[in-house]
Short mmCIF file of C-alpha atoms and ligand atoms in Angstrom, two decimals:
data_model
loop_
_atom_site.label_atom_id
_atom_site.label_comp_id
_atom_site.label_asym_id
_atom_site.label_seq_id
_atom_site.Cartn_x
_atom_site.Cartn_y
_atom_site.Cartn_z
CA MET T 1 1.24 -40.45 -17.62
CA SER T 2 0.10 -44.03 -16.81
CA GLU T 3 -3.44 -45.12 -17.20
CA ILE T 4 -3.42 -46.16 -13.59
CA GLN T 5 -2.68 -42.73 -12.38
CA ARG T 6 -5.42 -41.35 -14.73
CA ASP T 7 -7.95 -43.84 -13.49
CA SER T 8 -7.38 -43.04 -9.86
CA TYR T 9 -8.20 -39.46 -10.63
CA ARG T 10 -11.19 -39.71 -12.86
CA ALA T 11 -13.05 -42.53 -11.21
CA GLN T 12 -14.01 -46.04 -10.74
CA PRO T 13 -12.98 -48.82 -8.49
CA GLY T 14 -11.00 -47.36 -5.65
CA GLY T 15 -11.57 -43.79 -7.15
CA TRP T 16 -14.50 -41.77 -6.17
CA ARG T 17 -16.71 -42.74 -3.33
CA ASN T 18 -18.57 -41.05 -0.47
CA ARG T 19 -18.48 -42.55 3.02
CA LEU T 20 -20.69 -39.84 4.35
CA VAL T 21 -23.42 -40.80 1.84
CA SER T 22 -22.99 -44.41 2.93
CA LEU T 23 -23.53 -43.34 6.51
CA HIS T 24 -26.51 -41.29 5.44
CA GLU T 25 -28.12 -44.26 3.72
CA GLN T 26 -27.55 -46.55 6.67
CA LEU T 27 -28.99 -44.05 9.02
CA GLN T 28 -32.07 -43.61 6.87
CA GLN T 29 -32.62 -47.30 6.89
CA GLN T 30 -31.93 -47.87 10.57
CA ALA T 31 -33.13 -44.72 12.22
CA GLY T 32 -35.24 -43.06 9.63
CA ILE T 33 -33.13 -39.98 9.58
CA GLY T 34 -30.56 -38.77 7.09
CA LEU T 35 -27.40 -36.53 7.07
CA GLY T 36 -28.80 -34.40 4.16
CA THR T 37 -30.10 -34.92 0.67
CA PRO T 38 -28.44 -36.55 -2.33
CA TRP T 39 -28.48 -33.81 -4.97
CA GLN T 40 -27.15 -32.73 -8.26
CA GLY T 41 -25.62 -29.31 -9.20
CA ASP T 42 -27.66 -26.97 -11.24
CA PRO T 43 -25.60 -26.46 -14.43
CA VAL T 44 -24.16 -23.06 -15.23
CA PRO T 45 -23.89 -21.77 -18.86
CA ALA T 46 -20.46 -21.63 -20.54
CA PRO T 47 -18.15 -22.36 -17.54
CA SER T 48 -14.37 -21.53 -17.93
CA TRP T 49 -11.33 -21.77 -15.86
CA VAL T 50 -10.38 -18.84 -13.75
CA ALA T 51 -7.70 -20.65 -11.70
CA TYR T 52 -6.59 -24.10 -10.91
CA ASN T 53 -4.26 -25.25 -8.24
CA ALA T 54 -1.48 -27.19 -9.88
CA SER T 55 0.44 -27.46 -6.67
CA LEU T 56 -2.44 -28.93 -4.74
CA ALA T 57 -3.09 -31.33 -7.71
CA ARG T 58 0.57 -32.46 -7.41
CA GLU T 59 0.13 -32.96 -3.69
CA LEU T 60 -2.87 -35.14 -4.38
CA GLY T 61 -0.70 -37.16 -6.82
CA TRP T 62 -2.78 -36.36 -9.78
CA PRO T 63 -1.59 -36.49 -13.35
CA ALA T 64 -0.31 -33.31 -14.94
CA ASP T 65 -3.19 -33.25 -17.39
CA TRP T 66 -5.93 -33.52 -14.76
CA ARG T 67 -7.75 -30.61 -16.23
CA GLN T 68 -7.89 -32.09 -19.71
CA LEU T 69 -9.21 -35.45 -18.90
CA GLN T 70 -12.54 -36.60 -20.19
CA HIS T 71 -14.41 -39.57 -18.96
CA GLU T 72 -17.53 -40.94 -20.54
CA GLY T 73 -17.98 -37.70 -22.41
CA VAL T 74 -17.75 -35.67 -19.16
CA SER T 75 -14.87 -33.20 -19.01
CA ALA T 76 -12.99 -32.11 -15.95
CA LEU T 77 -14.28 -28.60 -16.48
CA ASP T 78 -17.90 -29.94 -16.33
CA VAL T 79 -17.19 -31.75 -13.11
CA TRP T 80 -15.48 -28.90 -11.34
CA SER T 81 -18.01 -26.34 -12.36
CA GLY T 82 -20.84 -28.52 -11.04
CA ASN T 83 -22.35 -29.36 -14.47
CA ALA T 84 -21.83 -33.14 -14.42
CA VAL T 85 -20.37 -35.85 -12.28
CA TRP T 86 -18.03 -38.81 -12.89
CA PRO T 87 -18.92 -42.39 -12.13
CA GLY T 88 -18.54 -43.00 -8.40
CA MET T 89 -19.35 -39.50 -7.31
CA LYS T 90 -22.48 -39.34 -5.15
CA PRO T 91 -23.10 -35.65 -4.42
CA ILE T 92 -24.94 -34.82 -1.27
CA ALA T 93 -26.02 -31.53 0.39
CA THR T 94 -25.66 -32.00 4.09
CA VAL T 95 -27.87 -30.61 6.78
CA TYR T 96 -26.52 -28.57 9.75
CA SER T 97 -27.85 -25.88 12.14
CA GLY T 98 -25.99 -23.29 14.08
CA HIS T 99 -25.67 -20.19 16.19
CA GLN T 100 -25.18 -17.09 14.15
CA PHE T 101 -23.91 -13.99 15.85
CA GLY T 102 -24.65 -15.65 19.15
CA VAL T 103 -28.25 -16.48 18.33
CA TRP T 104 -29.69 -19.88 17.58
CA ALA T 105 -30.51 -19.79 13.94
CA GLY T 106 -32.00 -23.24 13.62
CA GLN T 107 -31.63 -25.28 10.44
CA LEU T 108 -29.09 -24.06 7.87
CA GLY T 109 -27.23 -26.63 5.80
CA ASP T 110 -25.29 -26.71 2.54
CA GLY T 111 -27.43 -24.08 0.90
CA ARG T 112 -24.91 -23.68 -1.99
CA ALA T 113 -22.35 -26.38 -1.32
CA LEU T 114 -22.28 -29.99 -2.55
CA LEU T 115 -20.08 -32.72 -1.42
CA LEU T 116 -19.14 -34.54 -4.60
CA GLY T 117 -17.40 -37.43 -3.11
CA GLU T 118 -13.99 -38.39 -1.64
CA MET T 119 -10.95 -40.00 -3.00
CA ASP T 120 -7.86 -41.64 -1.75
CA THR T 121 -5.05 -39.31 -2.75
CA ALA T 122 -1.25 -39.00 -2.15
CA ALA T 123 -2.24 -36.53 0.61
CA GLY T 124 -4.68 -39.02 2.21
CA LEU T 125 -8.35 -39.38 1.94
CA GLN T 126 -9.93 -36.00 0.82
CA GLU T 127 -13.43 -34.87 0.30
CA PHE T 128 -14.23 -32.61 -2.72
CA GLN T 129 -16.95 -30.02 -2.32
CA LEU T 130 -18.31 -27.50 -4.71
CA LYS T 131 -19.46 -24.08 -3.54
CA GLY T 132 -21.87 -22.18 -5.66
CA ALA T 133 -23.25 -25.07 -7.69
CA GLY T 134 -26.95 -24.15 -7.37
CA ARG T 135 -29.82 -24.30 -5.01
CA THR T 136 -30.19 -27.28 -2.67
CA PRO T 137 -33.03 -28.13 -0.19
CA TYR T 138 -31.15 -26.01 2.39
CA SER T 139 -30.83 -22.88 0.29
CA ARG T 140 -33.74 -21.06 2.16
CA MET T 141 -34.09 -17.68 0.48
CA GLY T 142 -30.66 -17.93 -1.25
CA ASP T 143 -30.00 -18.58 -4.86
CA GLY T 144 -27.41 -21.32 -4.32
CA ARG T 145 -24.79 -19.33 -6.12
CA ALA T 146 -21.54 -17.72 -5.24
CA VAL T 147 -20.26 -14.67 -7.17
CA LEU T 148 -16.87 -14.36 -8.84
CA ARG T 149 -15.81 -11.65 -6.38
CA SER T 150 -16.23 -13.74 -3.16
CA SER T 151 -15.06 -16.90 -4.85
CA ILE T 152 -11.76 -15.27 -5.76
CA ARG T 153 -11.37 -14.18 -2.15
CA GLU T 154 -12.05 -17.70 -0.95
CA TYR T 155 -9.79 -19.38 -3.46
CA LEU T 156 -6.83 -17.04 -2.80
CA CYS T 157 -7.23 -16.88 0.98
CA SER T 158 -7.49 -20.54 1.51
CA GLU T 159 -4.22 -20.95 -0.43
CA ALA T 160 -2.63 -18.05 1.37
CA MET T 161 -3.52 -19.67 4.77
CA HIS T 162 -2.09 -22.94 3.66
CA GLY T 163 1.05 -21.05 2.58
CA LEU T 164 1.22 -19.67 6.13
CA GLY T 165 1.12 -23.17 7.53
CA ILE T 166 -2.41 -22.59 9.01
CA PRO T 167 -4.81 -25.50 9.00
CA THR T 168 -7.41 -24.82 6.31
CA THR T 169 -9.67 -26.29 3.74
CA ARG T 170 -7.95 -25.96 0.36
CA ALA T 171 -9.04 -24.64 -2.98
CA LEU T 172 -8.51 -26.80 -6.02
CA THR T 173 -10.35 -24.93 -8.88
CA LEU T 174 -12.14 -21.69 -9.52
CA THR T 175 -14.47 -21.63 -12.52
CA ALA T 176 -16.64 -18.80 -13.74
CA SER T 177 -19.79 -18.43 -15.80
CA PRO T 178 -21.45 -15.46 -17.32
CA LEU T 179 -24.67 -16.34 -15.45
CA PRO T 180 -25.87 -13.20 -13.79
CA VAL T 181 -26.25 -13.24 -9.99
CA ARG T 182 -27.99 -10.49 -7.98
CA ARG T 183 -26.19 -9.16 -4.98
CA GLU T 184 -26.02 -5.50 -4.08
CA VAL T 185 -25.49 -5.00 -7.78
CA MET T 186 -25.59 -7.58 -10.58
CA GLU T 187 -22.56 -9.84 -10.65
CA THR T 188 -21.60 -13.15 -12.28
CA ALA T 189 -21.49 -16.74 -10.91
CA ALA T 190 -18.46 -18.81 -10.04
CA VAL T 191 -17.88 -22.21 -8.50
CA VAL T 192 -14.96 -23.09 -6.11
CA THR T 193 -13.95 -26.66 -5.52
CA ARG T 194 -12.82 -26.99 -1.95
CA VAL T 195 -10.77 -29.96 -0.58
CA ALA T 196 -10.43 -31.12 2.97
CA PRO T 197 -10.43 -34.46 4.90
CA SER T 198 -13.86 -33.45 6.19
CA PHE T 199 -16.27 -30.54 5.87
CA LEU T 200 -18.18 -31.44 9.05
CA ARG T 201 -18.87 -28.43 11.31
CA PHE T 202 -19.86 -27.90 14.88
CA GLY T 203 -23.27 -27.12 13.32
CA HIS T 204 -23.71 -30.70 12.12
CA PHE T 205 -23.68 -31.87 15.78
CA GLU T 206 -25.92 -29.04 16.96
CA HIS T 207 -28.45 -29.97 14.29
CA PHE T 208 -28.93 -33.55 15.52
CA ALA T 209 -28.80 -32.38 19.13
CA TYR T 210 -31.69 -30.03 18.66
CA CYS T 211 -33.73 -30.93 15.59
CA GLY T 212 -36.07 -33.08 17.67
CA GLU T 213 -36.63 -35.69 15.02
CA ALA T 214 -36.89 -39.28 15.81
CA GLY T 215 -33.58 -40.95 15.55
CA ALA T 216 -31.62 -37.75 15.97
CA THR T 217 -29.70 -38.92 18.95
CA GLN T 218 -28.72 -42.05 17.03
CA ALA T 219 -27.56 -39.87 14.11
CA LEU T 220 -25.56 -37.70 16.58
CA GLN T 221 -23.87 -40.75 17.95
CA ALA T 222 -23.18 -42.06 14.45
CA LEU T 223 -21.63 -38.73 13.43
CA VAL T 224 -19.41 -38.84 16.54
CA ASP T 225 -18.35 -42.37 15.72
CA PHE T 226 -17.71 -41.43 12.00
CA VAL T 227 -15.54 -38.48 12.87
CA VAL T 228 -13.59 -40.54 15.50
CA GLU T 229 -13.05 -43.57 13.39
CA HIS T 230 -12.11 -41.67 10.23
CA HIS T 231 -10.50 -38.52 11.50
CA TYR T 232 -9.40 -39.14 15.05
CA PRO T 233 -8.53 -42.81 15.12
CA GLU T 234 -6.32 -42.30 18.16
CA LEU T 235 -9.67 -41.78 20.06
CA LYS T 236 -11.22 -45.04 18.91
CA ASP T 237 -10.74 -46.97 22.10
CA GLU T 238 -11.72 -44.08 24.43
CA ALA T 239 -14.65 -45.22 26.73
CA ASP T 240 -16.35 -41.81 26.38
CA ARG T 241 -15.94 -40.96 22.70
CA PRO T 242 -18.02 -37.68 22.79
CA MET T 243 -15.90 -36.37 25.65
CA ALA T 244 -12.62 -37.47 23.96
CA LEU T 245 -13.71 -35.79 20.78
CA LEU T 246 -14.63 -32.61 22.57
CA ARG T 247 -11.28 -32.46 24.40
CA THR T 248 -9.40 -32.93 21.07
CA VAL T 249 -11.49 -30.40 19.25
CA ILE T 250 -10.84 -27.91 22.05
CA GLU T 251 -7.06 -28.39 21.58
CA ARG T 252 -7.25 -28.17 17.77
CA THR T 253 -9.42 -25.03 17.92
CA ALA T 254 -7.11 -23.38 20.41
CA GLU T 255 -4.17 -24.07 18.11
CA LEU T 256 -6.09 -22.72 15.13
CA ILE T 257 -7.14 -19.43 16.80
CA ALA T 258 -3.64 -18.87 18.00
CA ALA T 259 -2.41 -19.34 14.46
CA TRP T 260 -5.00 -16.81 13.18
CA GLN T 261 -4.10 -14.24 15.82
CA SER T 262 -0.35 -14.68 15.09
CA VAL T 263 -0.80 -13.50 11.41
CA GLY T 264 -3.49 -10.88 12.14
CA PHE T 265 -6.25 -12.93 10.43
CA CYS T 266 -9.80 -12.05 11.25
CA HIS T 267 -12.37 -14.63 10.15
CA GLY T 268 -15.34 -12.35 10.19
CA VAL T 269 -18.16 -14.79 10.61
CA MET T 270 -17.22 -17.20 13.38
CA ASN T 271 -20.75 -18.74 13.62
CA THR T 272 -20.85 -22.37 14.87
CA ASP T 273 -21.79 -23.48 11.41
CA ASN T 274 -18.43 -22.06 10.27
CA MET T 275 -16.36 -24.05 12.74
CA SER T 276 -14.71 -27.12 11.50
CA ILE T 277 -14.75 -30.27 13.65
CA LEU T 278 -11.07 -30.87 12.45
CA GLY T 279 -9.98 -27.40 13.50
CA LEU T 280 -9.55 -26.09 9.93
CA THR T 281 -10.21 -22.62 8.69
CA ILE T 282 -13.34 -22.86 6.76
CA ASP T 283 -15.79 -20.52 4.94
CA TYR T 284 -13.87 -17.54 3.75
CA GLY T 285 -16.32 -14.80 3.57
CA PRO T 286 -15.65 -11.23 4.92
CA PHE T 287 -12.30 -12.17 6.38
CA GLY T 288 -9.47 -9.73 6.48
CA PHE T 289 -5.80 -9.42 7.58
CA LEU T 290 -4.98 -6.51 9.86
CA ASP T 291 -3.24 -3.58 8.23
CA GLY T 292 -2.47 -0.95 10.91
CA PHE T 293 -2.92 -2.85 14.23
CA ASP T 294 -6.16 -2.31 15.84
CA PRO T 295 -7.09 -5.10 18.11
CA GLU T 296 -10.77 -4.21 17.81
CA HIS T 297 -10.56 -4.33 14.16
CA ILE T 298 -13.89 -5.63 12.68
CA CYS T 299 -13.43 -7.01 9.19
CA ASN T 300 -17.12 -7.77 8.46
CA HIS T 301 -19.10 -4.74 7.52
CA SER T 302 -22.28 -6.56 8.62
CA ASP T 303 -20.83 -7.11 12.16
CA SER T 304 -21.95 -3.81 13.67
CA ASN T 305 -21.31 -4.89 17.33
CA GLY T 306 -17.78 -6.26 16.62
CA ARG T 307 -18.62 -9.75 17.98
CA TYR T 308 -16.01 -11.15 15.58
CA SER T 309 -13.34 -8.50 15.93
CA TRP T 310 -9.78 -9.71 16.08
CA ASN T 311 -9.36 -9.63 19.85
CA ASN T 312 -12.60 -11.32 20.40
CA GLN T 313 -11.79 -14.36 18.23
CA PRO T 314 -10.41 -16.46 21.17
CA GLN T 315 -13.49 -15.71 23.28
CA VAL T 316 -15.82 -16.48 20.43
CA ALA T 317 -14.00 -19.74 19.80
CA TYR T 318 -14.56 -20.66 23.47
CA TRP T 319 -18.25 -19.71 23.10
CA ASN T 320 -18.60 -21.96 20.01
CA LEU T 321 -16.82 -24.88 21.80
CA ARG T 322 -19.42 -24.51 24.54
CA ALA T 323 -22.05 -24.79 21.90
CA LEU T 324 -20.40 -27.92 20.57
CA ALA T 325 -20.20 -29.30 24.14
CA ASN T 326 -23.88 -28.63 24.66
CA ALA T 327 -24.67 -30.44 21.49
CA LEU T 328 -22.72 -33.47 22.69
CA VAL T 329 -24.45 -33.59 26.03
CA PRO T 330 -27.29 -35.88 24.79
CA LEU T 331 -24.55 -38.52 24.36
CA MET T 332 -23.17 -38.03 27.92
CA PRO T 333 -25.96 -39.35 30.21
CA GLU T 334 -23.84 -38.94 33.34
CA VAL T 335 -23.24 -35.27 32.49
CA LYS T 336 -26.94 -34.63 32.89
CA ARG T 337 -26.52 -35.55 36.55
CA ASP T 338 -23.15 -33.78 37.07
CA PRO T 339 -21.95 -31.25 34.46
CA ALA T 340 -18.53 -30.97 36.11
CA PRO T 341 -16.60 -33.17 33.57
CA VAL T 342 -17.84 -31.15 30.59
CA LEU T 343 -17.15 -27.84 32.38
CA GLU T 344 -13.74 -29.07 33.19
CA ALA T 345 -13.11 -30.12 29.61
CA LEU T 346 -14.07 -26.69 28.43
CA GLN T 347 -11.78 -25.10 30.90
CA GLN T 348 -8.99 -26.80 29.02
CA PHE T 349 -9.37 -24.03 26.48
CA GLU T 350 -8.36 -21.52 29.11
CA THR T 351 -4.93 -23.09 29.28
CA ALA T 352 -4.70 -24.46 25.80
CA PHE T 353 -5.24 -21.20 24.05
CA PRO T 354 -2.70 -19.02 26.06
CA ARG T 355 -0.25 -21.91 25.71
CA ALA T 356 -0.63 -22.01 21.96
CA MET T 357 -0.60 -18.27 21.65
CA THR T 358 2.48 -17.74 23.75
CA ALA T 359 4.29 -20.36 21.69
CA ARG T 360 3.25 -18.51 18.56
CA TRP T 361 4.47 -15.19 19.84
CA ARG T 362 7.77 -16.73 20.99
CA THR T 363 8.30 -18.06 17.53
CA LYS T 364 7.45 -14.76 15.99
CA LEU T 365 9.97 -12.98 18.33
CA GLY T 366 12.57 -15.58 17.35
CA LEU T 367 12.91 -16.97 20.96
CA LEU T 368 14.25 -20.45 21.44
CA THR T 369 13.93 -20.80 25.17
CA GLU T 370 10.87 -20.24 27.39
CA GLU T 371 10.65 -17.59 30.13
CA VAL T 372 7.57 -16.84 32.08
CA ASP T 373 7.48 -13.24 31.00
CA ASP T 374 7.58 -14.00 27.21
CA GLY T 375 3.84 -13.57 26.84
CA ARG T 376 4.05 -10.17 28.58
CA LEU T 377 6.90 -9.11 26.23
CA ALA T 378 4.79 -9.91 23.21
CA ILE T 379 1.63 -8.26 24.64
CA ASP T 380 3.64 -5.02 25.43
CA LEU T 381 4.80 -4.91 21.81
CA LEU T 382 1.24 -5.40 20.65
CA ARG T 383 -0.01 -2.65 22.98
CA LEU T 384 2.63 -0.29 21.54
CA MET T 385 1.73 -1.31 17.98
CA ALA T 386 -1.92 -0.62 18.78
CA GLN T 387 -1.17 2.80 20.13
CA HIS T 388 0.55 3.72 17.02
CA ARG T 389 -1.60 1.65 14.58
CA VAL T 390 1.61 0.14 13.33
CA ASP T 391 1.12 -2.23 10.40
CA PHE T 392 0.93 -5.76 11.86
CA THR T 393 2.63 -7.66 8.99
CA ILE T 394 5.34 -5.10 8.32
CA ALA T 395 6.26 -4.60 11.95
CA PHE T 396 6.88 -8.31 12.60
CA ARG T 397 8.74 -8.65 9.32
CA ARG T 398 10.94 -5.66 10.13
CA LEU T 399 11.53 -6.91 13.67
CA CYS T 400 13.29 -9.96 12.09
CA GLU T 401 16.19 -7.61 11.24
CA PHE T 402 16.27 -6.00 14.59
CA ARG T 403 19.95 -5.71 15.84
CA SER T 404 20.35 -6.60 19.41
CA ASP T 405 24.07 -5.87 19.43
CA VAL T 406 23.56 -2.09 18.94
CA ALA T 407 21.30 0.35 20.74
CA ALA T 408 17.58 0.43 19.82
CA ALA T 409 18.15 3.96 18.66
CA ASP T 410 21.00 3.06 16.42
CA PRO T 411 20.32 3.86 12.71
CA LEU T 412 20.60 0.13 11.96
CA ASN T 413 17.31 -0.31 13.84
CA ALA T 414 15.60 2.59 12.14
CA PRO T 415 13.34 0.46 9.81
CA ILE T 416 11.46 -0.93 12.83
CA ARG T 417 11.87 1.93 15.18
CA ASP T 418 10.56 4.47 12.72
CA LEU T 419 7.28 2.63 12.60
CA PHE T 420 6.48 3.97 16.15
CA LEU T 421 5.63 7.62 16.68
CA ASP T 422 6.75 7.39 20.31
CA ARG T 423 10.41 6.38 19.80
CA ASP T 424 11.20 6.36 23.55
CA ALA T 425 8.44 3.79 24.20
CA PHE T 426 9.82 1.63 21.41
CA ASP T 427 13.39 2.07 22.81
CA GLN T 428 12.21 0.88 26.18
CA TRP T 429 10.49 -2.19 24.75
CA ALA T 430 13.42 -2.93 22.42
CA GLY T 431 15.81 -2.73 25.39
CA ARG T 432 13.89 -5.44 27.15
CA TYR T 433 13.73 -7.53 23.96
CA ALA T 434 17.50 -7.17 23.42
CA GLN T 435 18.09 -8.29 27.10
CA ARG T 436 15.85 -11.22 26.57
CA LEU T 437 17.71 -12.18 23.46
CA HIS T 438 21.08 -11.93 25.21
CA ARG T 439 19.89 -14.04 28.06
CA GLU T 440 19.40 -17.00 25.72
CA GLY T 441 22.57 -16.15 23.79
CA SER T 442 20.59 -15.40 20.58
CA VAL T 443 22.62 -14.78 17.42
CA ASP T 444 21.00 -12.00 15.43
CA ALA T 445 21.63 -13.47 11.93
CA GLU T 446 20.29 -16.93 12.94
CA ARG T 447 17.31 -15.40 14.70
CA CYS T 448 16.60 -13.29 11.63
CA ASP T 449 16.46 -16.44 9.46
CA ARG T 450 14.19 -18.22 11.96
CA MET T 451 11.88 -15.16 12.13
CA GLN T 452 11.72 -14.58 8.41
CA ALA T 453 10.53 -18.10 8.03
CA VAL T 454 7.42 -17.43 10.19
CA ASN T 455 6.75 -13.69 9.77
CA PRO T 456 5.28 -13.35 6.30
CA LEU T 457 6.18 -10.62 3.77
CA TYR T 458 2.86 -11.10 1.99
CA VAL T 459 -0.58 -11.55 3.31
CA LEU T 460 -3.79 -11.24 1.32
CA ARG T 461 -4.70 -7.68 2.14
CA ASN T 462 -8.11 -6.55 1.00
CA HIS T 463 -6.71 -4.23 -1.64
CA MET T 464 -4.74 -7.05 -3.23
CA ALA T 465 -7.78 -9.21 -3.49
CA GLU T 466 -9.74 -6.21 -4.71
CA THR T 467 -7.31 -5.53 -7.53
CA ALA T 468 -7.45 -9.22 -8.60
CA ILE T 469 -11.27 -9.10 -8.52
CA ARG T 470 -11.64 -5.90 -10.60
CA ARG T 471 -9.28 -7.32 -13.26
CA ALA T 472 -11.02 -10.70 -13.24
CA GLN T 473 -14.45 -8.99 -13.56
CA SER T 474 -13.18 -7.55 -16.85
CA GLY T 475 -11.88 -10.99 -18.07
CA ASP T 476 -8.28 -10.81 -17.06
CA PHE T 477 -7.39 -13.57 -14.51
CA SER T 478 -3.64 -13.01 -14.50
CA GLU T 479 -3.67 -11.09 -11.13
CA VAL T 480 -5.59 -13.99 -9.46
CA ARG T 481 -2.92 -16.39 -10.71
CA ARG T 482 -0.05 -14.07 -9.78
CA LEU T 483 -1.34 -13.72 -6.20
CA GLU T 484 -1.94 -17.41 -5.93
CA ALA T 485 1.75 -18.10 -6.65
CA LEU T 486 2.92 -15.19 -4.45
CA LEU T 487 0.87 -16.29 -1.41
CA GLN T 488 2.01 -19.85 -1.68
CA GLN T 489 5.43 -18.70 -0.50
CA PRO T 490 4.44 -15.80 1.80
CA CYS T 491 7.75 -15.61 3.68
CA GLN T 492 10.00 -15.54 0.73
CA ALA T 493 10.84 -12.43 -1.01
CA GLN T 494 9.76 -12.54 -4.58
CA PRO T 495 11.05 -10.26 -7.47
CA GLY T 496 8.55 -7.64 -8.68
CA ALA T 497 6.36 -8.06 -5.55
CA GLU T 498 7.75 -5.12 -3.54
CA ALA T 499 4.41 -3.34 -3.52
CA ASP T 500 2.70 -6.48 -2.13
CA ALA T 501 5.08 -6.26 0.87
CA GLY T 502 4.42 -2.55 1.47
CA PHE T 503 1.91 -0.42 3.21
CA PRO T 504 -1.68 -0.61 1.74
CA PRO T 505 -2.67 2.32 -0.50
CA THR T 506 -4.98 4.87 0.88
CA TRP T 507 -7.78 3.65 -1.22
CA ALA T 508 -7.71 0.33 0.69
CA GLN T 509 -9.48 2.06 3.56
CA SER T 510 -12.54 2.61 1.50
CA ILE T 511 -13.08 -1.21 0.86
CA GLU T 512 -16.03 -2.65 2.62
CA VAL T 513 -16.33 -6.38 2.91
CA SER T 514 -19.71 -7.67 4.13
CA CYS T 515 -21.44 -11.12 4.32
CA SER T 516 -22.71 -10.63 0.78
CA SER T 517 -21.04 -13.33 -1.24
P1 AMP Z 1 -22.41 -18.30 5.54
O1 AMP Z 1 -22.79 -17.09 6.22
O2 AMP Z 1 -21.78 -18.10 4.19
O3 AMP Z 1 -21.71 -19.22 6.32
O4 AMP Z 1 -23.85 -19.07 5.15
C1 AMP Z 1 -24.77 -19.33 6.17
C2 AMP Z 1 -25.86 -20.28 5.56
O5 AMP Z 1 -26.50 -19.59 4.48
C3 AMP Z 1 -25.35 -21.49 5.06
O6 AMP Z 1 -26.40 -22.48 5.27
C4 AMP Z 1 -25.19 -21.29 3.62
O7 AMP Z 1 -25.25 -22.44 2.84
C5 AMP Z 1 -26.37 -20.38 3.32
N1 AMP Z 1 -26.13 -19.48 2.19
C6 AMP Z 1 -25.28 -18.46 2.02
N2 AMP Z 1 -25.32 -17.89 0.88
C7 AMP Z 1 -26.24 -18.65 0.16
C8 AMP Z 1 -26.72 -18.54 -1.20
N3 AMP Z 1 -26.38 -17.56 -2.06
N4 AMP Z 1 -27.77 -19.41 -1.54
C9 AMP Z 1 -28.11 -20.38 -0.67
N5 AMP Z 1 -27.67 -20.50 0.55
C10 AMP Z 1 -26.76 -19.65 0.97
MG1 MG Z 2 -20.94 -20.98 6.21
#
């Protein structure tokens, strides 16, 4: 390992920096308003590694011994558990606001997250953020901590989503401490390091639109410019940057939600403060993957009205985009006179989402060409799956091996057909599917390969996370690490993982996941 590679990781010139902190300092000087509060983590006792993402570290171009490196007496473990910083890191807790469950919640902010800094990596410029590193000025009633249970869920699911090819913040490290943390019961603390090009959320923009402080509009404009210049450079020369940004975020969000829907992912807390301005999946809390298909499935035990159920996710995304649009209006003086352009921009979601969704269903069904009725074909399958509560992941995976050259009722099609109680209804649908495949000259074996590359065998079902959590709570982290490796390649059959590809056990139904984390 060369010293140059080491240096780029652990610090110094060209190493750690924080452009958001620079913007914060500039705004404070020029407009008397900041983006948050420079802050240090509150150390935890006796931190230890639970998991560390070697494949992400490789993508970042970091040396193989990145976890062993010391710098000025500060170890990597100290840094990634929030107990110390390396030179160049300028941690900040940022301020944001947001709508929670459809209601304006006012100021929120990084109540337990700290942006340590950013670094130029082999995967581009990335921000590194700790979650659970202690109280900040935005903690409100919270303790600033995250428990091992929820941190394992976040760590595993962000890597599972990445494995599925879905835009997401990543997880680099997971460290634990014996520090007791009170939730419904006493648990222990953990810190996750998350990595993303930016952790800015819709809520950051809402904050400066509504906080009413002097200089807030200037900060809002500066934030838009920052995001455009650093993350959407293709929009730099647009005359109306806020509008251009809005339109692009609408497209990205439509793509993201279509991706979620296509794997049966339910986010669980789609509040505007949990919506990324880059269209990434962020803030893994009470998420869930569908088992038996129920479109109204609510994964968050605290969401009694089902606002964030699976089939509401596209609507909620649209609602959240409207909140973002409203927040950008102060920067669009002409919109105050005539709201038409912003309404028109929002309407873009009504075409962008179905377009993205239909494209996803087509890919899942192995279709290469486009026919107008493809969306209907997919929806009719989903309707049938819903009627029979057919397992979402297993159904699409078994459909890969559907044989269009024999009758639907042929024993060769039994694995998929037998998932449906009403065999006649399945046969009718399968007949239409087979005709559709024949019309495009589809070759079963080739289609099977295509479909198996997008229809996962393994998703992070609640019971899998639960098993890893229970073992970890008794000091055995092997299941966390096994699942991490498994979910990094969710479409490839892996020896010894048959049970992970199977139906969830009955006890899975008793798992309740709430906002408590
Ligand atoms: P979430 O529902 O996790 O997206 O969090 C909503 C808000 O509550 C954010 O401002 C979080 O930073 C804050 N928050 C959640 N849990 C805690 C905690 N244990 N301590 C401090 N702040 C928290
Ligand atoms: Mg959040």
